[in-house]
CSV table of N, CA and C and ligand atoms in Angstrom, one decimal:
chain,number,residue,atom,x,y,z
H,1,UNK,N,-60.2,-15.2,-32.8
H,1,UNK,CA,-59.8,-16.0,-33.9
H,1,UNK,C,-60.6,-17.3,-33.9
H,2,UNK,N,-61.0,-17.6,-35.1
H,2,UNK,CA,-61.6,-19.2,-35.3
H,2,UNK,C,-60.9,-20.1,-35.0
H,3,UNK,N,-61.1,-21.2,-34.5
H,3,UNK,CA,-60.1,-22.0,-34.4
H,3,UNK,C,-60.3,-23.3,-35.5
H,4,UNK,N,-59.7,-23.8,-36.6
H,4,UNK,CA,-60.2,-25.0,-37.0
H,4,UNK,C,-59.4,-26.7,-36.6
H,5,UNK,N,-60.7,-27.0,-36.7
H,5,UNK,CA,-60.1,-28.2,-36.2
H,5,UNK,C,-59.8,-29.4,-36.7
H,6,UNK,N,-58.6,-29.1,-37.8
H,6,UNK,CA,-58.2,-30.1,-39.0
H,6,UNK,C,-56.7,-30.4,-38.5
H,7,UNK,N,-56.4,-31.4,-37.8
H,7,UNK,CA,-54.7,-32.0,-37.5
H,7,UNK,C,-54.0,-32.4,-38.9
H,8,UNK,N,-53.0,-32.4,-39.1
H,8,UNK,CA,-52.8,-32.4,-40.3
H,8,UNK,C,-51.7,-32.3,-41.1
H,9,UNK,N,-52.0,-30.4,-41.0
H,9,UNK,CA,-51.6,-30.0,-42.0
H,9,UNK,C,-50.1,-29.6,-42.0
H,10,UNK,N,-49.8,-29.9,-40.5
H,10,UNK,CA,-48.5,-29.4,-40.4
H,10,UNK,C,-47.4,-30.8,-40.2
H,11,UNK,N,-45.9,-30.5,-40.7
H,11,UNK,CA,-45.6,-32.1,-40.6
H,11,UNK,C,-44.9,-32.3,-39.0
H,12,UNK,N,-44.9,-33.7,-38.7
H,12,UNK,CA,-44.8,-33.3,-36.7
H,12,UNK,C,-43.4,-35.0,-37.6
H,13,UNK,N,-42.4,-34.8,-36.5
H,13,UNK,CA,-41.4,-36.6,-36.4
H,13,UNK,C,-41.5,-36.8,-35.0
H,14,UNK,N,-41.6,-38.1,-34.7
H,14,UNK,CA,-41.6,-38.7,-33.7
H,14,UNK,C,-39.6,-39.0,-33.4
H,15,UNK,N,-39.3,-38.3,-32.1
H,15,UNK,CA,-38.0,-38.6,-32.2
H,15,UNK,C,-37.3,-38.8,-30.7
H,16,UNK,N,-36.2,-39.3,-30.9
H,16,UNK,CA,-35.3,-39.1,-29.5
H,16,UNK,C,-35.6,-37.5,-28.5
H,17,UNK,N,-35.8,-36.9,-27.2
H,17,UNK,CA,-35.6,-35.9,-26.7
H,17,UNK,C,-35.3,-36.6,-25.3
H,18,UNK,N,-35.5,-35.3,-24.3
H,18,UNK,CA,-34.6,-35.8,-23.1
H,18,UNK,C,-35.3,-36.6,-22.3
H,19,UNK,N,-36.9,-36.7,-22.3
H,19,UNK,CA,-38.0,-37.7,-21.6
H,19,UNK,C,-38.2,-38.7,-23.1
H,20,UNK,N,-37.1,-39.5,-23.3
H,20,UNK,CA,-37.1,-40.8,-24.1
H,20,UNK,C,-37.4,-40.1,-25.7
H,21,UNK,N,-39.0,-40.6,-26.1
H,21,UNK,CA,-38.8,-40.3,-27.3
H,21,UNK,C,-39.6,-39.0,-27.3
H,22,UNK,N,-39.7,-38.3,-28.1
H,22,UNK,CA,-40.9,-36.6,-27.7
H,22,UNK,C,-41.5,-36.7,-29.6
H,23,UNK,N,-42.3,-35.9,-29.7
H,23,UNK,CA,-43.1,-35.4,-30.8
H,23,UNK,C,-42.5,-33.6,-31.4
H,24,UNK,N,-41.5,-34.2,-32.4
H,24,UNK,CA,-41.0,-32.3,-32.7
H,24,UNK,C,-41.7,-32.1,-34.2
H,25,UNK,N,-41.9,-30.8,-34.1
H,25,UNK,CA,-42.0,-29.8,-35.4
H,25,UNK,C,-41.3,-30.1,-36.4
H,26,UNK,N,-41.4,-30.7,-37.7
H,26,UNK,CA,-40.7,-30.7,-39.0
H,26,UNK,C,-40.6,-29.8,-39.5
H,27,UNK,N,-41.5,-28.7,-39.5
H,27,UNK,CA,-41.7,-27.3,-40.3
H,27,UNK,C,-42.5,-26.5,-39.2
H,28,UNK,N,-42.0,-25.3,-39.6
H,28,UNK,CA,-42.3,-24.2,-38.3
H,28,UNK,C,-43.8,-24.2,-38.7
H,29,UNK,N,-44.2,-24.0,-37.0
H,29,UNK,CA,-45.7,-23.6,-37.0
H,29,UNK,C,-46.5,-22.5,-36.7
H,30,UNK,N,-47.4,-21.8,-36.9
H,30,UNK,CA,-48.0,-20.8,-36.7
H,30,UNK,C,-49.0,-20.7,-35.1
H,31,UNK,N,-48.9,-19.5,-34.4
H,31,UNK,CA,-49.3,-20.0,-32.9
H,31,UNK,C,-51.3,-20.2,-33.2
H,32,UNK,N,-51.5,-21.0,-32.6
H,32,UNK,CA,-53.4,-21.3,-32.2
H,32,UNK,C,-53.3,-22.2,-33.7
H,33,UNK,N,-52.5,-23.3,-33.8
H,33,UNK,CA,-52.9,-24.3,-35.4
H,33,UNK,C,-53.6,-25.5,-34.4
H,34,UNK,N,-54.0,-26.5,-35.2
H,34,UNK,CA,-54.3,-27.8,-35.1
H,34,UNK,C,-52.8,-28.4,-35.2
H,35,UNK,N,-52.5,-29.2,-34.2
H,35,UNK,CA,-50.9,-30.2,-35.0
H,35,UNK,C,-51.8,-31.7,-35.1
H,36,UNK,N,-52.0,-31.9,-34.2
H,36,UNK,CA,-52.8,-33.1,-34.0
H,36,UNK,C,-54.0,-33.4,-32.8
H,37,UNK,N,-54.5,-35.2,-33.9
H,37,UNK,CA,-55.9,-35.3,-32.8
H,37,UNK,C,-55.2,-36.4,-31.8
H,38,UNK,N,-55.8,-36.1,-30.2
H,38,UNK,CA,-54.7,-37.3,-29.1
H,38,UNK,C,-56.3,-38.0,-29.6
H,39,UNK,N,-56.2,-39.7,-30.0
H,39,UNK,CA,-56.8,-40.7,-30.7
H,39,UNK,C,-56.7,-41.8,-29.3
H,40,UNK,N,-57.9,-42.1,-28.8
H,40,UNK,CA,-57.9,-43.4,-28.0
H,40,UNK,C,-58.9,-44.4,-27.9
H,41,UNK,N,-59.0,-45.5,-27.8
H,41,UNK,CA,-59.9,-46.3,-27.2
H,41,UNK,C,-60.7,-45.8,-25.9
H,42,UNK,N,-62.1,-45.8,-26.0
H,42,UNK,CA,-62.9,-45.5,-25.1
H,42,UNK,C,-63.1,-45.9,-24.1
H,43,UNK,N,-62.6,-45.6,-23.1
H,43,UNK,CA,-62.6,-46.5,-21.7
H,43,UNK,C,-63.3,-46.4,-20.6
H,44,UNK,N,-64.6,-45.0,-20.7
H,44,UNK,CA,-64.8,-44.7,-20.0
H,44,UNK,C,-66.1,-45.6,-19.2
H,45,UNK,N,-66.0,-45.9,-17.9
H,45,UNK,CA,-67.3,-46.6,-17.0
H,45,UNK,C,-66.0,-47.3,-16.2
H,46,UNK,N,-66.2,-48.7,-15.5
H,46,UNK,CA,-65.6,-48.7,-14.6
H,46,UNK,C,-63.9,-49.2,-15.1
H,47,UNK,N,-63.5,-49.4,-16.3
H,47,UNK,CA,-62.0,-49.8,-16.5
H,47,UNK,C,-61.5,-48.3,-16.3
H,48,UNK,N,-61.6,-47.3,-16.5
H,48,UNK,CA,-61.3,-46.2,-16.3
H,48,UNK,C,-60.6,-46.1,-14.6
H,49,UNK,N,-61.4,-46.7,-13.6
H,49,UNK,CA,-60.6,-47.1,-12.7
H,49,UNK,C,-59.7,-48.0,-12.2
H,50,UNK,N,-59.6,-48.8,-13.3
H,50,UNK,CA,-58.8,-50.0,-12.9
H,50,UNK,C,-57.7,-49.9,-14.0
H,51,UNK,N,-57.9,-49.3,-15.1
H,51,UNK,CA,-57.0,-49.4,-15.7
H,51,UNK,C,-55.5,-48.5,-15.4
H,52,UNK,N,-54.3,-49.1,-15.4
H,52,UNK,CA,-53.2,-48.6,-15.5
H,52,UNK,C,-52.6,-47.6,-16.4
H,53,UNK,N,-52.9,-47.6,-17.9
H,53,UNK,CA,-52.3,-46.8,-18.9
H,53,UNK,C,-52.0,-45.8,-18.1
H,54,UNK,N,-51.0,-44.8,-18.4
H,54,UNK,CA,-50.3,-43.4,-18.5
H,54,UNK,C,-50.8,-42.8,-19.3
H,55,UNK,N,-51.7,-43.2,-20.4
H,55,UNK,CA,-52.2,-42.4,-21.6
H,55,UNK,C,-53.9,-42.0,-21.2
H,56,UNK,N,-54.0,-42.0,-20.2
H,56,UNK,CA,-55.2,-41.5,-19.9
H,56,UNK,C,-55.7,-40.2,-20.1
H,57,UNK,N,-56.7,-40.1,-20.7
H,57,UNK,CA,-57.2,-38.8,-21.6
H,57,UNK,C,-58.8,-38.7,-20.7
H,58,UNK,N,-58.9,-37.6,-20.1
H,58,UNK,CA,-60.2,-37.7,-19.1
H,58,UNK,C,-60.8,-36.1,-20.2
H,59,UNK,N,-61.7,-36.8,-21.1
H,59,UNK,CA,-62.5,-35.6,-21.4
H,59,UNK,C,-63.7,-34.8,-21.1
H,60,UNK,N,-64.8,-35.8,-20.3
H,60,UNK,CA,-65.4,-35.3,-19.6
H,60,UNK,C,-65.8,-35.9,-18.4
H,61,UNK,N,-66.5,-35.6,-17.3
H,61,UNK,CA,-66.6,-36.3,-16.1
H,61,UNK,C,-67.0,-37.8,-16.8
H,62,UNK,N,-67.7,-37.7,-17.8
H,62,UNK,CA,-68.2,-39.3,-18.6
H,62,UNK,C,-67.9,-39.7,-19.5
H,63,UNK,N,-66.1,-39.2,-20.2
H,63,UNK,CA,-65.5,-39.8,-21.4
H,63,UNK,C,-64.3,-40.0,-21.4
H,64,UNK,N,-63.0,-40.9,-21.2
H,64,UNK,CA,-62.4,-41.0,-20.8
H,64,UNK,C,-61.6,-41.8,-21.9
H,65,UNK,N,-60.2,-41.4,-22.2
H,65,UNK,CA,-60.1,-42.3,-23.5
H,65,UNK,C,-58.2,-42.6,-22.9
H,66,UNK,N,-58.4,-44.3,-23.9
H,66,UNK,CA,-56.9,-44.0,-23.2
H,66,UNK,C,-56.0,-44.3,-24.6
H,67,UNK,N,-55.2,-43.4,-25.1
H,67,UNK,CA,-54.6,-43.1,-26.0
H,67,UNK,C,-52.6,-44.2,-26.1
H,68,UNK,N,-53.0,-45.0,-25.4
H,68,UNK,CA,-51.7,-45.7,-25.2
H,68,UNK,C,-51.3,-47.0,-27.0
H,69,UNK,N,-51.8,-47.0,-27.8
H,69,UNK,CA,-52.1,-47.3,-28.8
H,69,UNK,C,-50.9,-46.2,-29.6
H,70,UNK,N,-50.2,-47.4,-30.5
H,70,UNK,CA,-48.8,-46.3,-31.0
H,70,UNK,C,-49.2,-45.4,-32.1
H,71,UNK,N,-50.3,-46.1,-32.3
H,71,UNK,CA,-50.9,-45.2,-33.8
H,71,UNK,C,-51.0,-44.0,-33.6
H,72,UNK,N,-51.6,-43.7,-31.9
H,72,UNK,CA,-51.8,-42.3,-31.5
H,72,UNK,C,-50.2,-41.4,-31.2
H,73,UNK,N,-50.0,-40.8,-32.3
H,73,UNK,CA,-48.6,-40.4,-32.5
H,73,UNK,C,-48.5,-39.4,-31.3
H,74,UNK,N,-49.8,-38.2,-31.0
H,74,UNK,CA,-49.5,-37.6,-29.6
H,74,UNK,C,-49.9,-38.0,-28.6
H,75,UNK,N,-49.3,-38.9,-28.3
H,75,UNK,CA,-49.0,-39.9,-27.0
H,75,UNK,C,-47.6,-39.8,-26.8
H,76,UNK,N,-46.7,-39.3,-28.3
H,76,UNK,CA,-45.8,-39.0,-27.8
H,76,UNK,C,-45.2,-37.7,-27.7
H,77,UNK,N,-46.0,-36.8,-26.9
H,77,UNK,CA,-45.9,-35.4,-26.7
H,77,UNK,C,-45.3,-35.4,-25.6
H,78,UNK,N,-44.4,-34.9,-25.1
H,78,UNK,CA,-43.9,-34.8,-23.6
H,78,UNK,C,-44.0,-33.7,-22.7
H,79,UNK,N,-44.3,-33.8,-21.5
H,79,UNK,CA,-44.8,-32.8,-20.5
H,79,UNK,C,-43.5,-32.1,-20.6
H,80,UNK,N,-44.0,-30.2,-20.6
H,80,UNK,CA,-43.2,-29.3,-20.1
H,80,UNK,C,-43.8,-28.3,-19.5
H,81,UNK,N,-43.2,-27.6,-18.1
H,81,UNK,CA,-43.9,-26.7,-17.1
H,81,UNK,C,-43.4,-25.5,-18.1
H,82,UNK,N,-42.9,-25.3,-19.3
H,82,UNK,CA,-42.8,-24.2,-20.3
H,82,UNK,C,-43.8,-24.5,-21.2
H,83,UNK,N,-45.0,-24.9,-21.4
H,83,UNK,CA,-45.2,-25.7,-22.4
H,83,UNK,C,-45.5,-24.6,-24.1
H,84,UNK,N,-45.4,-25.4,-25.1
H,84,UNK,CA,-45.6,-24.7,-26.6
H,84,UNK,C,-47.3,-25.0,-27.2
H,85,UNK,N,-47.5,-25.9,-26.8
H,85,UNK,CA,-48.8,-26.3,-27.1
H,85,UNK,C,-49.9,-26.8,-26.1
H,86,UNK,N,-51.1,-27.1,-26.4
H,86,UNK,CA,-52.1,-27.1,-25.4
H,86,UNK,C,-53.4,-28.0,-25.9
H,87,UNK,N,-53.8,-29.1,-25.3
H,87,UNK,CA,-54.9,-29.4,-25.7
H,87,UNK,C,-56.3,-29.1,-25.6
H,88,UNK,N,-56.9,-29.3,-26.4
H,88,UNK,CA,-58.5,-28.6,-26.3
H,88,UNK,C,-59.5,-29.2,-26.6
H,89,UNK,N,-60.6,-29.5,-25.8
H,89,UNK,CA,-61.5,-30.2,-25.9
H,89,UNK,C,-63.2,-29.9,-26.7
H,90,UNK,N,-62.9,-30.2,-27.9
H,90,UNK,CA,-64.0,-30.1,-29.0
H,90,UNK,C,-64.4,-31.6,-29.3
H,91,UNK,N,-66.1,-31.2,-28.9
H,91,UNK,CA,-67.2,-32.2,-29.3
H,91,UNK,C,-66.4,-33.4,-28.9
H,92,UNK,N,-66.3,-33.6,-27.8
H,92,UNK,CA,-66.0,-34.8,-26.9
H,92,UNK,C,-64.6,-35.3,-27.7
H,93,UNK,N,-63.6,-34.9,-28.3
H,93,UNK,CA,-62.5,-35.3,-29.0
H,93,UNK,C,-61.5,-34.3,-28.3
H,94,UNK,N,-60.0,-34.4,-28.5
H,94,UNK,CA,-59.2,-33.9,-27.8
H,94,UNK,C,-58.1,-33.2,-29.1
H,95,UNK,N,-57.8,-32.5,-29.2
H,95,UNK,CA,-57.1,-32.1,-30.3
H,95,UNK,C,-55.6,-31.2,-29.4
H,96,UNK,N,-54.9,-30.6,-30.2
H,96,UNK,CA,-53.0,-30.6,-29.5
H,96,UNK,C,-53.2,-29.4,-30.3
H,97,UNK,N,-53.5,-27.9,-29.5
H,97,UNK,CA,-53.3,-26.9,-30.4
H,97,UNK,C,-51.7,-26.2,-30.2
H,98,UNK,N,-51.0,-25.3,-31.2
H,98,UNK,CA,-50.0,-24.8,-30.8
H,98,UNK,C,-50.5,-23.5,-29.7
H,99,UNK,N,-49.8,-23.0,-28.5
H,99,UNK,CA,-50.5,-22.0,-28.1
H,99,UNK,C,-48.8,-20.8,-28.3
H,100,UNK,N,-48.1,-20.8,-28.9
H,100,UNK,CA,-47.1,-20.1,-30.0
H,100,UNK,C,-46.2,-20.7,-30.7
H,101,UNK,N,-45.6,-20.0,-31.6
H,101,UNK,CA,-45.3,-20.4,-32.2
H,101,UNK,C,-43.9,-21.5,-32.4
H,102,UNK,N,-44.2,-22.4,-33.3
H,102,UNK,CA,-42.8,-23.5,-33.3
H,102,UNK,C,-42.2,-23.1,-34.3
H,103,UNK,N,-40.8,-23.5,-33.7
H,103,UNK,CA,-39.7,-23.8,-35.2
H,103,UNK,C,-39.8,-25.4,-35.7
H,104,UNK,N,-39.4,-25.5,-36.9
H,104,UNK,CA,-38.8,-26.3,-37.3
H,104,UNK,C,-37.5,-27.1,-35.9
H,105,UNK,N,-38.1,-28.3,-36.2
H,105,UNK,CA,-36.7,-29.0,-35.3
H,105,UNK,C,-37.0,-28.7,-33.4
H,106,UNK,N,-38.3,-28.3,-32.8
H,106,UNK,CA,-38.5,-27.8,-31.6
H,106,UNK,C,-39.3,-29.3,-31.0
H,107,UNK,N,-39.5,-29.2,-30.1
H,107,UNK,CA,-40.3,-30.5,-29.8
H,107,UNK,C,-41.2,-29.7,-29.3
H,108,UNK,N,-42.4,-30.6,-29.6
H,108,UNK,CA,-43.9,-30.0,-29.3
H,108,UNK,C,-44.1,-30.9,-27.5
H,109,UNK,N,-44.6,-29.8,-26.8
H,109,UNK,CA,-44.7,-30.5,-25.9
H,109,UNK,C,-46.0,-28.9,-25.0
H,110,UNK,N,-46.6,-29.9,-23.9
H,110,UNK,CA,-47.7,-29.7,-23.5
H,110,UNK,C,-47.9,-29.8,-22.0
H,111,UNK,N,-48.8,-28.9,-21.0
H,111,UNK,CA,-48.7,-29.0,-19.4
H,111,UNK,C,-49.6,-30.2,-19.3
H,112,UNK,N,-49.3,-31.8,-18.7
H,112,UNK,CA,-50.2,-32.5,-18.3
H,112,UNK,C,-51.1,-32.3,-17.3
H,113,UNK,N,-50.7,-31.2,-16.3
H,113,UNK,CA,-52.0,-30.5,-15.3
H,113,UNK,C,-50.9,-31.0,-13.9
H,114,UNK,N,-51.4,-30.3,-13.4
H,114,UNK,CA,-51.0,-30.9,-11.6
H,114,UNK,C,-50.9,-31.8,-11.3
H,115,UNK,N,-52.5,-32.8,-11.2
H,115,UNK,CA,-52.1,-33.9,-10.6
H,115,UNK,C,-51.2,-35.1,-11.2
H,116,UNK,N,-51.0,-35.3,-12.3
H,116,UNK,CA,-50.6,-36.1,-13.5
H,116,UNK,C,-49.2,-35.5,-13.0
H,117,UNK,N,-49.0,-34.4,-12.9
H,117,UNK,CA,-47.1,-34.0,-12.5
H,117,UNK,C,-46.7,-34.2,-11.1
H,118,UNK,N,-47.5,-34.0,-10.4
H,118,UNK,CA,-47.5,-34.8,-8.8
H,118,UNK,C,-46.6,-36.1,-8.7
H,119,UNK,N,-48.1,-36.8,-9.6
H,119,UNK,CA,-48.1,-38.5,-9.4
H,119,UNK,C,-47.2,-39.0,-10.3
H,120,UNK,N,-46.7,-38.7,-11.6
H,120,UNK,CA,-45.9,-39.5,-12.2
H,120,UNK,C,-44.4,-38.5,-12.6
H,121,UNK,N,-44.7,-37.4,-12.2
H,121,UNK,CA,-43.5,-36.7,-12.7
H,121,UNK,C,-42.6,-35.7,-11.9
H,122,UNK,N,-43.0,-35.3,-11.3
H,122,UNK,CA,-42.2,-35.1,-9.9
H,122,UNK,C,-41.1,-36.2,-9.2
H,123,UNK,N,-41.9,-36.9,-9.1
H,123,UNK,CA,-40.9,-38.4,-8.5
H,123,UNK,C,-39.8,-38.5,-9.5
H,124,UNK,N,-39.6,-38.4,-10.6
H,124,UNK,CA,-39.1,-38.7,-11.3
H,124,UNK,C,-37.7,-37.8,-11.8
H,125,UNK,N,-38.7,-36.3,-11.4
H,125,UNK,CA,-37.3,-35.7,-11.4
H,125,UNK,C,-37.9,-34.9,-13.2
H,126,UNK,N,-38.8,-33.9,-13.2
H,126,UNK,CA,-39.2,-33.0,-14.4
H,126,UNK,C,-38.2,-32.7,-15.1
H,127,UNK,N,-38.1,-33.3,-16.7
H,127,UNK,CA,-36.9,-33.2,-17.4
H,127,UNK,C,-37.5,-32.0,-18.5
H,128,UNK,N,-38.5,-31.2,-18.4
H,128,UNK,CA,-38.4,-30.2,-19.3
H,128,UNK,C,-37.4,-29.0,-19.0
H,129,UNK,N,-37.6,-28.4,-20.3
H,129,UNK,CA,-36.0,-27.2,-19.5
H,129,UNK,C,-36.8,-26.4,-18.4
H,130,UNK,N,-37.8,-25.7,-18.1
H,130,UNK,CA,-37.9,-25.2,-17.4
H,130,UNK,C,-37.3,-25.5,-16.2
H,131,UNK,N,-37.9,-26.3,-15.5
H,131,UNK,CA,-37.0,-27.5,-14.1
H,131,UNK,C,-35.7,-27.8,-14.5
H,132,UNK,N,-35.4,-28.0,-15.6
H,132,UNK,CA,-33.8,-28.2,-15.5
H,132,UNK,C,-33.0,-26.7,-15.2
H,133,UNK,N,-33.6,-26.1,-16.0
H,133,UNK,CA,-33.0,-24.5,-15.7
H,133,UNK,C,-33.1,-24.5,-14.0
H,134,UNK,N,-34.0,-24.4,-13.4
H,134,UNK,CA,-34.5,-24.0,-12.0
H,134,UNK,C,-33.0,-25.0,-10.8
H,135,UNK,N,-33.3,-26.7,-11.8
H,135,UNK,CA,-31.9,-27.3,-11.0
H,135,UNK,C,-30.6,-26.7,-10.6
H,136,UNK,N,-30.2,-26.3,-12.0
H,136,UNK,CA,-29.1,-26.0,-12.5
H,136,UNK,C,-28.7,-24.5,-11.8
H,137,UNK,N,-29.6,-23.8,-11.6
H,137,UNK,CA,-29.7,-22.4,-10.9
H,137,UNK,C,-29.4,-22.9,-9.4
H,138,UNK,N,-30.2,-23.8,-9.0
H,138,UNK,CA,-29.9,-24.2,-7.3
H,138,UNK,C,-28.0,-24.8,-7.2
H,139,UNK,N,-28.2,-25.5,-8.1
H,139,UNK,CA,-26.4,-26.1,-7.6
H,139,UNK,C,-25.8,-24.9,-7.9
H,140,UNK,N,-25.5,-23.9,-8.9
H,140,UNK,CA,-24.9,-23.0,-8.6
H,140,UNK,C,-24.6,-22.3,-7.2
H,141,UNK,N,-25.4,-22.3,-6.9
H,141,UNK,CA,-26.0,-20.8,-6.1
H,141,UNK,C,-25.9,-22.0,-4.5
H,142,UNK,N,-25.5,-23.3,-4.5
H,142,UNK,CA,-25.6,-23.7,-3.5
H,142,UNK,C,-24.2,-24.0,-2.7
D,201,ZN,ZN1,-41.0,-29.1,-15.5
């Protein structure tokens, strides 16, 4: 299947979920769509090392964008080890595809990768359901 790469068309609300605020589905989505483009300032050369942001977008070994700017609405996508969507890197830009499908009312959320779950989210204690499920199975069973 083609993929096009128009964010858009589908309507997304920025809202309350269990990692603060999350990005959910207004209207159900079809699986492999465009929802949105992640939008940053170009940071790539040596601020890319010094800079702090969480919104760090590494697209190629030489493009690096950091999307911490509120405009960029998926910045507020929230990491899940279940994830619904997936981003993909076309012509040096980053786009937020569904990879199945959403309902209406679901929050759209996406795997930030290993190390990114290591270093800021592990410590923290992974609030997607997946890990919550896995918690919630151990105190039982403990
Ligand atoms: Zn998790």
């Amino acid at each position: 299947m083609r993929r096009t790469y128009e964010p858009g068309k589908f309507k997304v609300q920025v809202k309350k979920s269990k990692a603060g605020l999350g990005l959910f589905a207004a209207e159900d989505m079809p699986k492999n769509i465009c929802i949105i483009e992640y939008v940053g300032r170009d940071i790539s050369g040596p601020e890319e090392y010094t800079s702090r942001s969480k919104y760090l977008f590494e697209i190629s070994s030489k493009k690096t964008i950091d999307g911490q700017a509120r405009s960029n609405t998926a910045r507020y996508i929230n990491h899940s080890c279940r994830p619904n969507a997936e981003p993909t890197i076309y012509k040096g830009r980053v786009y937020i595809f569904t990879s199945k499908k959403i309902k209406a009312g679901e929050e759209i959320c996406y795997d930030y990768g290993k190390a990114y779950w290591k270093e800021h989210i592990e410590p923290m204690g992974c609030r997607c359901p997946k890990c919550i499920e896995k918690r919630e199975r151990q105190t039982v069973t403990a």
